[in-house]
Amino acid sequence: MLRAPAARKRSRAVEVGVPRREEVKFEDVRLFLVERKMGRSRRSFLTQLARSKGFAVEDVLSDEVTHVVSEDNQASSLWTWLKQKNLPNVHVLDISWFTDSMREGRPVAMETRHLIQDTLPTWAERSTPTPGTSVSQYACQRRTTTENNNKIFTDALEVLAESYEFNENEGPCLAFRRAASVLKSLPWAVQNLGATQGLPCLGEHTKAIIEEILQHGRSFEVEKMLSDERYQTLKLFTSVFGVGPKTAEKWYRRGLRSFSAALADRSVHLNRMQQSGFLHYGDISRAVSKAEAQSLRNIIDEAVHAITPTAIVAVTGGFRRGKEFGHDVDFIVSSPEAGEEERLLEDVIDGLKKQHIVLFCDYQASTFDITKLPSHSFDAMDHFAKCFLILRLEASQVEGGLHCAEGDRRGWRAVRVDLVSPPMDRYAYALLGWTGSRQFERDLRRFARLKRGMLLDNHALYDKTKKEFLAATTEKDIFAHLGLEYIEPWQRNA
Ligand code: CTP
Ligand code: MN
Ligand code: MN
């Protein structure tokens, strides 16, 4: 048996251990530095450095430790030692993660290059989470950053989910979406099927797809779907703003297979939204960059504050979750004056129109009626005043320029923007609901209903047992009502 890399000197390290005066800034992270290869003096130097930056560093490896950092590139002896310790959920990281984190002054996201991969074949079975610490079946009990270590699998599963969605086959669609969501939350890449043992929401079909990809680098079932004419056509039609699965299906049944065919067909009547969708197709099917979102934030900020200086403007949706690109930019605007919020949105739209930057606007007045709560159809749209916009964004307003096609010399592009305006006392619920992701929201609601006997939607949280609404001014209040650990927006990319 191999000796523990740092075990020999452990007791001494404890005795000599420097007093821990520094305040711990990152409660979720407890480091352990492996002495082997690093050496005692470097280990003690790095320990002090980390503590001075607010990291908790343990002298002894216990189940309190969340991150093991090693300079030992002989991974197999490290893993042999770790297995004896039976800490299957600890992150095993290369020193590069540690130095990156020191430089940033915070624990940086773990990337594949930071991970020390296990080379021992038997580890797979044992590395699965043990019962007490297992991965939750609810996305709202998992932390999912934008970094997806299992994209090769999740992309494939999402194709299948979508194809079932096109066929209105909800069960398998949801099953594949849940499976993809679990895989997105893993801080490690699945390298063999054994590693998925014990993970929730992975059915037989999903496992078969994973195995296919592990063996051949691709899934034949998914490839077949990707080249399926019906799938391709529905995918194409639903990529147009305003065209949902129902309309796409109708056009497909009429034998239409391309945009030109749909536009030429006399029985096809496009509504205003679809007309704008086709008109600006090139622009709005191109992702919106973070810089473009920031520029739009300035534009919306200015338009809102020109009307009510005390109003609140918050970015929500994918950009609030830290995504680099999005299909649109989502904003919540609200006024501290109760009842002002609806008027505010209409005035903001007028302001934008005066700047001649509104290419399309679908305004939906509020139908919010607090006496009609709680709503039992928790998958339905919310009742706040909102608008779906296409705005004209000038290149000169975007730092680093537009995210546009090469050779595009227009100097502007069209961008999709959503605005929603809840009353201030509904703000926290609206913010939570509009931050997403969709899967995260679905599971928050499912968790509330099944685990807590509560009804959650974008307006309120209702406790069915106590028969009362629970007030919240922040998202943290809502998580607390639900008895959930707080999940930061950038950890909601489920
Ligand atoms: N949403 C909602 N009611 C609507 C529209 C959207 O509650 N009428 C919520 C969705 O559930 C989603 C969030 O608002 O969680 C953002 O929606 P969307 O912009 O479609 O998705 P993003 O997550 O922002 O993704 P992307 O970056 O592609 O825009
Ligand atoms: Mn969005
Ligand atoms: Mn949106």
Coordinates of C-alpha atoms and ligand atoms in Angstrom, one line a residue:
M1 CA 0.0 0.0 0.0
L2 CA 1.2 3.5 -0.8
R3 CA 1.7 5.8 2.1
A4 CA -0.4 8.9 2.3
P5 CA 1.6 11.7 0.6
A6 CA 1.3 14.1 3.5
A7 CA 0.3 11.8 6.3
R8 CA 3.8 11.4 7.8
K9 CA 4.2 15.0 8.7
R10 CA 0.7 15.7 9.4
S11 CA 0.8 15.8 13.2
R12 CA 3.8 18.1 13.0
A13 CA 2.0 20.4 10.6
V14 CA -0.8 20.8 13.1
E15 CA 1.5 21.6 15.9
V16 CA 3.4 24.2 13.9
G17 CA 0.2 25.4 12.2
V18 CA 0.0 29.2 11.9
P19 CA -2.8 30.8 13.9
R20 CA -5.8 31.4 11.6
R21 CA -6.7 35.0 12.2
E22 CA -7.8 35.9 8.7
E23 CA -11.5 36.1 7.9
V24 CA -12.9 33.3 5.7
K25 CA -14.5 34.9 2.7
F26 CA -15.5 31.8 0.7
E27 CA -17.6 29.6 3.0
D28 CA -18.2 26.9 0.4
V29 CA -14.5 26.2 -0.2
R30 CA -12.1 24.4 2.1
L31 CA -8.8 23.6 0.6
F32 CA -6.2 21.0 1.4
L33 CA -2.8 21.2 -0.1
V34 CA -1.0 17.9 -0.7
E35 CA 2.6 18.2 0.6
R36 CA 4.1 15.5 -1.6
K37 CA 6.1 17.0 -4.4
M38 CA 5.2 20.5 -3.2
G39 CA 7.4 20.3 -0.1
R40 CA 6.8 21.5 3.4
S41 CA 8.0 25.1 3.2
R42 CA 6.2 25.8 -0.1
R43 CA 3.0 24.2 1.3
S44 CA 3.2 26.4 4.4
F45 CA 3.9 29.5 2.2
L46 CA 0.9 28.7 -0.1
T47 CA -1.3 28.0 2.9
Q48 CA -0.6 31.5 4.4
L49 CA -1.0 33.1 1.0
A50 CA -4.5 31.5 0.6
R51 CA -5.6 32.3 4.1
S52 CA -4.5 36.0 3.6
K53 CA -6.9 36.0 0.6
G54 CA -9.8 34.7 2.6
F55 CA -9.6 31.0 1.8
A56 CA -10.1 28.4 4.4
V57 CA -7.2 25.9 4.3
E58 CA -7.3 22.7 6.3
D59 CA -4.1 21.2 7.7
V60 CA -5.6 17.8 7.8
L61 CA -7.6 16.0 5.1
S62 CA -11.1 15.3 6.4
D63 CA -14.5 15.2 4.9
E64 CA -14.7 19.0 5.5
V65 CA -12.3 19.5 2.7
T66 CA -13.9 20.4 -0.7
H67 CA -10.8 20.9 -2.9
V68 CA -7.6 18.9 -2.8
V69 CA -4.8 20.8 -4.6
S70 CA -1.7 18.9 -5.7
E71 CA 1.5 19.4 -7.6
D72 CA 1.9 15.7 -7.8
N73 CA 1.6 14.7 -11.4
Q74 CA 1.8 11.0 -10.5
A75 CA -1.9 10.9 -10.4
S76 CA -2.3 7.2 -9.6
S77 CA -0.5 7.4 -6.2
L78 CA -2.5 10.4 -5.3
W79 CA -5.8 8.7 -6.2
T80 CA -4.8 5.5 -4.4
W81 CA -4.3 7.6 -1.3
L82 CA -7.5 9.5 -1.8
K83 CA -9.5 6.3 -2.2
Q84 CA -8.3 5.1 1.2
K85 CA -9.7 8.4 2.6
N86 CA -13.1 7.6 1.0
L87 CA -13.9 11.2 0.0
P88 CA -15.6 10.6 -3.3
N89 CA -16.9 14.1 -3.8
V90 CA -13.8 16.1 -3.2
H91 CA -12.5 18.1 -6.2
V92 CA -8.9 17.0 -7.1
L93 CA -7.2 19.9 -8.7
D94 CA -3.9 20.8 -10.2
I95 CA -1.9 23.7 -8.7
S96 CA -2.8 25.8 -11.7
W97 CA -6.3 26.1 -10.3
F98 CA -4.8 27.3 -7.0
T99 CA -2.5 29.9 -8.6
D100 CA -5.4 31.1 -10.9
S101 CA -7.5 31.5 -7.8
M102 CA -4.8 33.4 -5.9
R103 CA -4.4 35.7 -8.8
E104 CA -8.1 36.4 -9.0
G105 CA -8.5 36.6 -5.3
R106 CA -11.5 34.2 -5.4
P107 CA -12.0 30.5 -6.2
V108 CA -12.1 30.5 -10.1
A109 CA -14.4 28.1 -12.0
M110 CA -12.9 24.7 -12.4
E111 CA -12.0 23.9 -16.0
T112 CA -11.0 20.6 -17.5
R113 CA -7.3 21.7 -17.6
H114 CA -7.4 22.2 -13.8
L115 CA -8.6 18.7 -13.0
I116 CA -6.2 15.9 -12.1
Q117 CA -7.8 13.0 -14.0
D118 CA -7.9 9.7 -12.3
T119 CA -6.0 7.0 -14.3
L120 CA -7.1 4.0 -12.2
P121 CA -9.9 2.0 -13.8
T122 CA -11.7 1.0 -10.6
W123 CA -12.1 4.6 -9.5
A124 CA -15.1 5.2 -11.7
E125 CA -17.5 3.1 -9.6
R126 CA -16.2 4.5 -6.4
S127 CA -16.2 8.1 -7.5
T128 CA -19.9 8.2 -7.8
P129 CA -21.6 10.2 -5.0
T130 CA -22.3 8.3 -1.9
P131 CA -25.9 8.4 -0.6
G132 CA -25.5 11.1 1.9
T133 CA -23.9 13.5 -0.5
S134 CA -25.6 12.5 -3.7
V135 CA -26.5 14.8 -6.6
S136 CA -30.1 16.0 -6.2
Q137 CA -32.7 15.2 -8.8
Y138 CA -33.8 18.9 -8.5
A139 CA -31.8 21.5 -10.4
C140 CA -32.5 24.0 -7.7
Q141 CA -30.4 21.9 -5.3
R142 CA -27.5 21.8 -7.8
R143 CA -25.0 24.5 -8.7
T144 CA -24.6 24.7 -12.5
T145 CA -22.2 27.3 -13.9
T146 CA -21.9 28.2 -17.6
E147 CA -19.0 25.8 -17.8
N148 CA -20.3 22.5 -19.2
N149 CA -17.8 19.6 -18.9
N150 CA -20.2 17.2 -20.7
K151 CA -21.2 19.3 -23.7
I152 CA -20.7 16.4 -26.1
F153 CA -23.4 14.4 -24.2
T154 CA -25.8 17.3 -23.3
D155 CA -25.9 18.5 -27.0
A156 CA -26.9 15.1 -28.1
L157 CA -29.5 14.7 -25.4
E158 CA -31.0 18.1 -26.2
V159 CA -31.4 17.2 -29.8
L160 CA -33.5 14.2 -28.7
A161 CA -35.5 16.3 -26.2
E162 CA -36.3 18.8 -29.0
S163 CA -37.4 16.1 -31.4
Y164 CA -39.8 14.8 -28.8
E165 CA -41.0 18.3 -28.2
F166 CA -41.7 18.7 -31.9
N167 CA -43.8 15.5 -31.6
E168 CA -45.5 16.9 -28.5
N169 CA -44.3 13.9 -26.6
E170 CA -43.8 15.6 -23.2
G171 CA -42.6 12.6 -21.1
P172 CA -39.4 11.7 -23.0
C173 CA -38.8 15.3 -23.8
L174 CA -38.6 16.2 -20.1
A175 CA -36.6 13.1 -19.3
F176 CA -33.9 14.0 -21.7
R177 CA -33.9 17.6 -20.6
R178 CA -33.5 16.5 -17.0
A179 CA -30.7 14.1 -17.8
A180 CA -28.8 16.8 -19.8
S181 CA -29.3 19.2 -16.8
V182 CA -27.8 16.7 -14.3
L183 CA -24.7 16.2 -16.6
K184 CA -24.3 20.0 -17.0
S185 CA -24.0 20.3 -13.2
L186 CA -21.0 17.9 -12.9
P187 CA -17.6 19.5 -12.2
W188 CA -16.1 16.6 -14.1
A189 CA -16.4 15.1 -17.5
V190 CA -18.0 11.6 -17.8
Q191 CA -15.3 9.3 -19.1
N192 CA -16.9 6.0 -18.6
L193 CA -20.4 4.7 -18.0
G194 CA -19.5 3.6 -14.5
A195 CA -19.0 7.2 -13.5
T196 CA -22.7 7.9 -14.1
Q197 CA -23.8 5.3 -11.6
G198 CA -25.8 6.8 -8.8
L199 CA -26.6 10.0 -10.7
P200 CA -30.3 10.8 -10.8
C201 CA -32.5 11.3 -13.9
L202 CA -30.4 9.1 -16.2
G203 CA -32.6 6.5 -17.7
E204 CA -31.7 3.5 -19.8
H205 CA -32.1 5.4 -23.1
T206 CA -29.9 8.2 -21.9
K207 CA -27.2 5.8 -20.7
A208 CA -27.3 4.1 -24.1
I209 CA -26.7 7.4 -25.8
I210 CA -23.8 8.2 -23.4
E211 CA -22.3 4.8 -24.1
E212 CA -22.5 5.2 -27.8
I213 CA -20.7 8.6 -27.6
L214 CA -18.1 7.2 -25.3
Q215 CA -17.4 4.4 -27.7
H216 CA -17.7 6.0 -31.1
G217 CA -17.4 9.7 -30.3
R218 CA -20.9 10.3 -31.6
S219 CA -24.4 8.9 -31.3
F220 CA -26.0 7.3 -34.4
E221 CA -29.5 7.8 -33.1
V222 CA -28.8 11.5 -32.7
E223 CA -27.1 11.8 -36.1
K224 CA -30.0 10.1 -37.7
M225 CA -32.3 12.7 -36.1
L226 CA -30.1 15.6 -37.2
S227 CA -30.5 14.5 -40.8
D228 CA -34.2 13.8 -40.5
E229 CA -36.2 16.0 -42.9
R230 CA -39.0 16.7 -40.5
Y231 CA -36.7 17.5 -37.6
Q232 CA -34.6 19.8 -39.8
T233 CA -37.6 21.6 -41.2
L234 CA -39.3 22.2 -37.8
K235 CA -36.0 23.3 -36.4
L236 CA -35.6 25.8 -39.3
F237 CA -39.2 27.2 -39.0
T238 CA -39.1 27.5 -35.2
S239 CA -35.9 29.5 -35.5
V240 CA -38.0 32.4 -36.8
F241 CA -39.2 34.9 -34.2
G242 CA -42.9 34.3 -33.7
V243 CA -43.1 30.8 -35.2
G244 CA -43.8 28.2 -32.6
P245 CA -43.9 24.4 -33.0
K246 CA -47.6 24.5 -33.9
T247 CA -47.2 26.9 -36.9
A248 CA -44.0 25.1 -37.9
E249 CA -45.9 21.8 -38.0
K250 CA -48.7 23.3 -40.0
W251 CA -46.3 24.6 -42.6
Y252 CA -44.5 21.2 -42.7
R253 CA -47.8 19.4 -43.3
R254 CA -48.5 21.7 -46.2
G255 CA -45.3 20.4 -47.8
L256 CA -43.3 23.5 -47.1
R257 CA -39.6 22.8 -46.6
S258 CA -37.8 26.2 -46.8
F259 CA -38.3 29.9 -46.0
S260 CA -38.7 30.7 -49.7
A261 CA -41.4 28.1 -50.0
A262 CA -43.2 29.4 -46.9
L263 CA -42.9 33.0 -48.1
A264 CA -44.2 32.2 -51.5
D265 CA -47.1 30.1 -50.3
R266 CA -50.4 32.0 -50.6
S267 CA -52.1 30.1 -47.9
V268 CA -49.5 31.2 -45.4
H269 CA -50.5 34.4 -43.5
L270 CA -47.7 35.8 -41.4
N271 CA -48.6 37.8 -38.3
R272 CA -46.8 41.0 -37.5
M273 CA -44.3 39.2 -35.3
Q274 CA -43.5 36.6 -37.9
Q275 CA -43.1 39.3 -40.6
S276 CA -40.5 41.1 -38.4
G277 CA -39.0 37.7 -37.6
F278 CA -38.3 37.1 -41.3
L279 CA -37.3 40.7 -42.0
H280 CA -34.6 40.7 -39.4
Y281 CA -33.8 37.0 -39.5
G282 CA -30.1 37.3 -40.2
D283 CA -29.6 39.6 -37.3
I284 CA -31.8 38.1 -34.6
S285 CA -30.7 34.5 -35.3
R286 CA -27.1 35.7 -34.5
A287 CA -26.2 35.6 -30.8
V288 CA -26.1 38.8 -28.8
S289 CA -22.7 39.4 -27.1
K290 CA -22.1 40.6 -23.6
A291 CA -20.8 43.9 -24.9
E292 CA -24.0 44.4 -26.9
A293 CA -26.1 43.5 -23.9
Q294 CA -24.2 46.1 -21.8
S295 CA -24.7 48.8 -24.5
L296 CA -28.5 48.0 -24.5
R297 CA -28.4 48.2 -20.7
N298 CA -27.2 51.8 -21.0
I299 CA -29.9 52.6 -23.6
I300 CA -32.7 51.1 -21.4
D301 CA -31.3 52.7 -18.2
E302 CA -31.3 56.1 -19.8
A303 CA -34.8 55.7 -21.3
V304 CA -36.2 54.6 -17.9
H305 CA -34.5 57.2 -15.8
A306 CA -35.5 60.0 -18.2
I307 CA -39.0 59.1 -17.0
T308 CA -38.6 58.1 -13.4
P309 CA -35.1 58.7 -11.8
T310 CA -36.0 56.4 -8.9
A311 CA -37.0 53.4 -11.1
I312 CA -35.0 50.1 -11.0
V313 CA -33.5 48.5 -14.1
A314 CA -32.0 45.0 -13.8
V315 CA -30.6 42.7 -16.4
T316 CA -32.1 39.3 -16.0
G317 CA -32.2 36.1 -18.2
G318 CA -29.1 34.4 -19.5
F319 CA -26.8 37.5 -19.1
R320 CA -27.6 37.7 -15.4
R321 CA -26.5 34.0 -15.2
G322 CA -23.1 35.0 -16.6
K323 CA -23.6 33.8 -20.2
E324 CA -21.2 35.3 -22.8
F325 CA -23.9 35.2 -25.5
G326 CA -27.7 35.1 -25.5
H327 CA -30.6 35.0 -28.0
D328 CA -31.9 38.3 -26.5
V329 CA -31.4 40.6 -23.6
D330 CA -33.9 40.5 -20.8
F331 CA -34.6 43.5 -18.4
I332 CA -36.9 44.0 -15.4
V333 CA -38.0 47.6 -14.8
S334 CA -40.0 48.6 -11.8
S335 CA -41.0 51.7 -10.0
P336 CA -41.0 52.2 -6.2
E337 CA -44.3 54.0 -6.7
A338 CA -47.0 51.3 -6.4
G339 CA -49.1 51.2 -9.6
E340 CA -46.6 53.3 -11.6
E341 CA -44.9 50.3 -13.2
E342 CA -47.3 49.8 -16.0
R343 CA -47.4 53.4 -17.2
L344 CA -43.6 53.3 -16.9
L345 CA -43.2 50.6 -19.5
E346 CA -45.4 52.4 -22.0
D347 CA -43.5 55.6 -21.5
V348 CA -40.2 53.8 -21.9
I349 CA -41.4 52.4 -25.2
D350 CA -42.5 55.9 -26.3
G351 CA -39.0 57.2 -25.4
L352 CA -37.3 54.4 -27.5
K353 CA -39.6 55.1 -30.4
K354 CA -38.7 58.8 -30.3
Q355 CA -35.0 57.7 -30.7
H356 CA -36.2 55.7 -33.8
I357 CA -34.6 52.5 -32.6
V358 CA -37.8 50.4 -32.3
L359 CA -38.0 48.0 -35.2
F360 CA -40.7 45.9 -33.6
C361 CA -42.8 46.1 -30.4
D362 CA -45.4 43.8 -29.0
Y363 CA -46.7 45.4 -25.8
Q364 CA -48.8 43.3 -23.5
A365 CA -50.6 45.2 -20.8
S366 CA -50.7 43.8 -17.3
T367 CA -53.4 41.3 -16.4
F368 CA -52.0 40.9 -12.9
D369 CA -54.7 40.6 -10.3
I370 CA -53.5 39.7 -6.9
T371 CA -56.9 38.4 -5.9
K372 CA -56.6 35.7 -8.6
L373 CA -53.6 34.1 -6.9
P374 CA -52.4 31.4 -6.4
S375 CA -52.3 30.2 -10.0
H376 CA -52.3 26.4 -10.3
S377 CA -51.1 26.5 -13.9
F378 CA -47.6 27.2 -12.9
D379 CA -46.2 26.7 -16.4
A380 CA -48.2 29.5 -17.8
M381 CA -46.9 33.0 -18.6
D382 CA -46.9 35.6 -16.0
H383 CA -49.4 38.5 -15.9
F384 CA -47.1 41.5 -15.6
A385 CA -46.9 44.3 -18.2
K386 CA -44.2 43.3 -20.7
C387 CA -43.0 43.8 -24.2
F388 CA -41.1 41.8 -26.8
L389 CA -39.0 44.2 -28.8
I390 CA -36.6 44.3 -31.7
L391 CA -34.3 47.3 -31.3
R392 CA -31.8 48.8 -33.6
L393 CA -28.3 48.9 -32.1
E394 CA -25.6 51.1 -33.5
A395 CA -22.1 49.7 -33.8
S396 CA -20.7 53.0 -32.4
Q397 CA -22.5 52.4 -29.1
V398 CA -20.9 48.9 -28.6
E399 CA -17.4 48.6 -27.0
G400 CA -15.3 46.5 -29.4
G401 CA -18.0 46.8 -32.1
L402 CA -21.0 44.6 -33.1
H403 CA -21.1 40.9 -33.2
C404 CA -22.0 40.7 -36.8
A405 CA -21.3 38.8 -40.0
E406 CA -17.9 39.4 -41.7
G407 CA -18.2 42.0 -44.4
D408 CA -21.3 43.5 -42.8
R409 CA -20.8 47.3 -43.3
R410 CA -24.2 48.6 -42.2
G411 CA -22.9 49.8 -38.9
W412 CA -26.0 48.6 -37.0
R413 CA -27.8 45.4 -36.2
A414 CA -31.2 44.3 -34.9
V415 CA -31.4 42.8 -31.4
R416 CA -34.2 41.1 -29.5
V417 CA -35.0 42.7 -26.2
D418 CA -37.6 41.7 -23.5
L419 CA -38.9 44.1 -20.9
V420 CA -41.1 43.1 -18.0
S421 CA -42.5 45.4 -15.4
P422 CA -43.8 43.9 -12.1
P423 CA -45.1 45.9 -9.2
M424 CA -42.4 46.5 -6.6
D425 CA -43.8 44.1 -4.1
R426 CA -43.6 41.3 -6.7
Y427 CA -40.1 42.2 -7.8
A428 CA -38.2 39.4 -6.1
Y429 CA -40.5 36.7 -7.6
A430 CA -40.3 38.3 -11.0
L431 CA -36.6 38.5 -10.9
L432 CA -36.2 34.9 -9.8
G433 CA -38.7 33.7 -12.5
W434 CA -37.0 35.7 -15.3
T435 CA -33.4 34.8 -14.4
G436 CA -34.0 31.2 -15.5
S437 CA -32.7 28.9 -16.7
R438 CA -36.0 27.3 -17.8
Q439 CA -34.9 24.0 -16.3
F440 CA -34.0 25.7 -13.0
E441 CA -37.4 27.4 -12.9
R442 CA -39.2 24.2 -13.6
D443 CA -37.4 22.4 -10.8
L444 CA -37.9 25.2 -8.4
R445 CA -41.7 24.9 -8.9
R446 CA -41.6 21.1 -8.9
F447 CA -39.6 21.2 -5.7
A448 CA -41.9 23.7 -4.0
R449 CA -45.0 21.7 -4.9
L450 CA -43.7 18.1 -4.2
K451 CA -41.3 18.8 -1.3
R452 CA -42.9 21.7 0.5
G453 CA -46.5 21.8 -0.5
M454 CA -46.1 25.3 -1.9
L455 CA -47.0 26.9 -5.2
L456 CA -44.4 29.1 -6.8
D457 CA -44.7 31.2 -9.9
N458 CA -43.4 34.6 -11.2
H459 CA -45.8 36.4 -8.9
A460 CA -45.8 34.7 -5.5
L461 CA -45.2 31.8 -3.2
Y462 CA -48.2 30.2 -1.6
D463 CA -48.0 27.8 1.3
K464 CA -50.9 25.4 0.8
T465 CA -50.8 24.0 4.4
K466 CA -50.8 27.4 6.1
K467 CA -53.0 28.8 3.3
E468 CA -51.0 32.0 3.1
F469 CA -48.7 33.9 0.7
L470 CA -45.1 34.4 1.8
A471 CA -43.7 37.8 1.4
A472 CA -40.2 38.3 -0.1
T473 CA -38.1 41.4 -1.0
T474 CA -35.1 39.5 -2.2
E475 CA -34.4 36.2 -4.0
K476 CA -32.7 35.0 -0.8
D477 CA -36.0 35.3 1.1
I478 CA -37.6 33.0 -1.5
F479 CA -34.9 30.3 -1.2
A480 CA -35.2 30.6 2.6
H481 CA -39.0 30.1 2.5
L482 CA -38.4 27.0 0.4
G483 CA -35.8 25.7 2.8
L484 CA -33.2 25.7 0.0
E485 CA -29.6 26.8 0.1
Y486 CA -29.2 30.0 -1.8
I487 CA -28.0 29.4 -5.4
E488 CA -26.3 32.4 -7.1
P489 CA -27.6 33.5 -10.5
W490 CA -24.4 32.3 -12.2
Q491 CA -25.0 28.8 -10.6
R492 CA -28.5 28.5 -12.2
N493 CA -27.4 27.5 -15.7
A494 CA -29.2 24.1 -15.3
Ligands
CTP1 N1 -39.7 33.9 -19.0 C1 -40.9 34.0 -18.3 N2 -42.0 34.4 -18.9 C2 -41.9 34.8 -20.2 C3 -40.7 34.7 -20.9 C4 -39.6 34.3 -20.3 O1 -40.9 33.6 -17.1 N3 -43.0 35.3 -20.8 C5 -38.5 33.4 -18.3 C6 -38.1 32.0 -18.8 O2 -38.6 31.0 -18.0 C7 -36.6 32.1 -18.7 C8 -36.2 33.6 -18.6 O3 -37.5 34.3 -18.5 O4 -36.1 31.4 -17.5 C9 -35.5 34.1 -19.7 O5 -36.0 33.7 -20.9 P1 -35.2 33.6 -22.3 O6 -34.8 35.0 -22.7 O7 -36.1 32.9 -23.3 O8 -34.0 32.7 -22.0 P2 -32.6 32.9 -21.5 O9 -32.4 32.0 -20.3 O10 -32.3 34.4 -21.2 O11 -31.7 32.4 -22.7 P3 -31.0 33.3 -23.8 O12 -29.7 33.7 -23.3 O13 -30.9 32.4 -25.0 O14 -31.9 34.5 -24.1
MN2 MN -32.8 35.8 -22.6
MN3 MN -36.2 36.6 -23.3

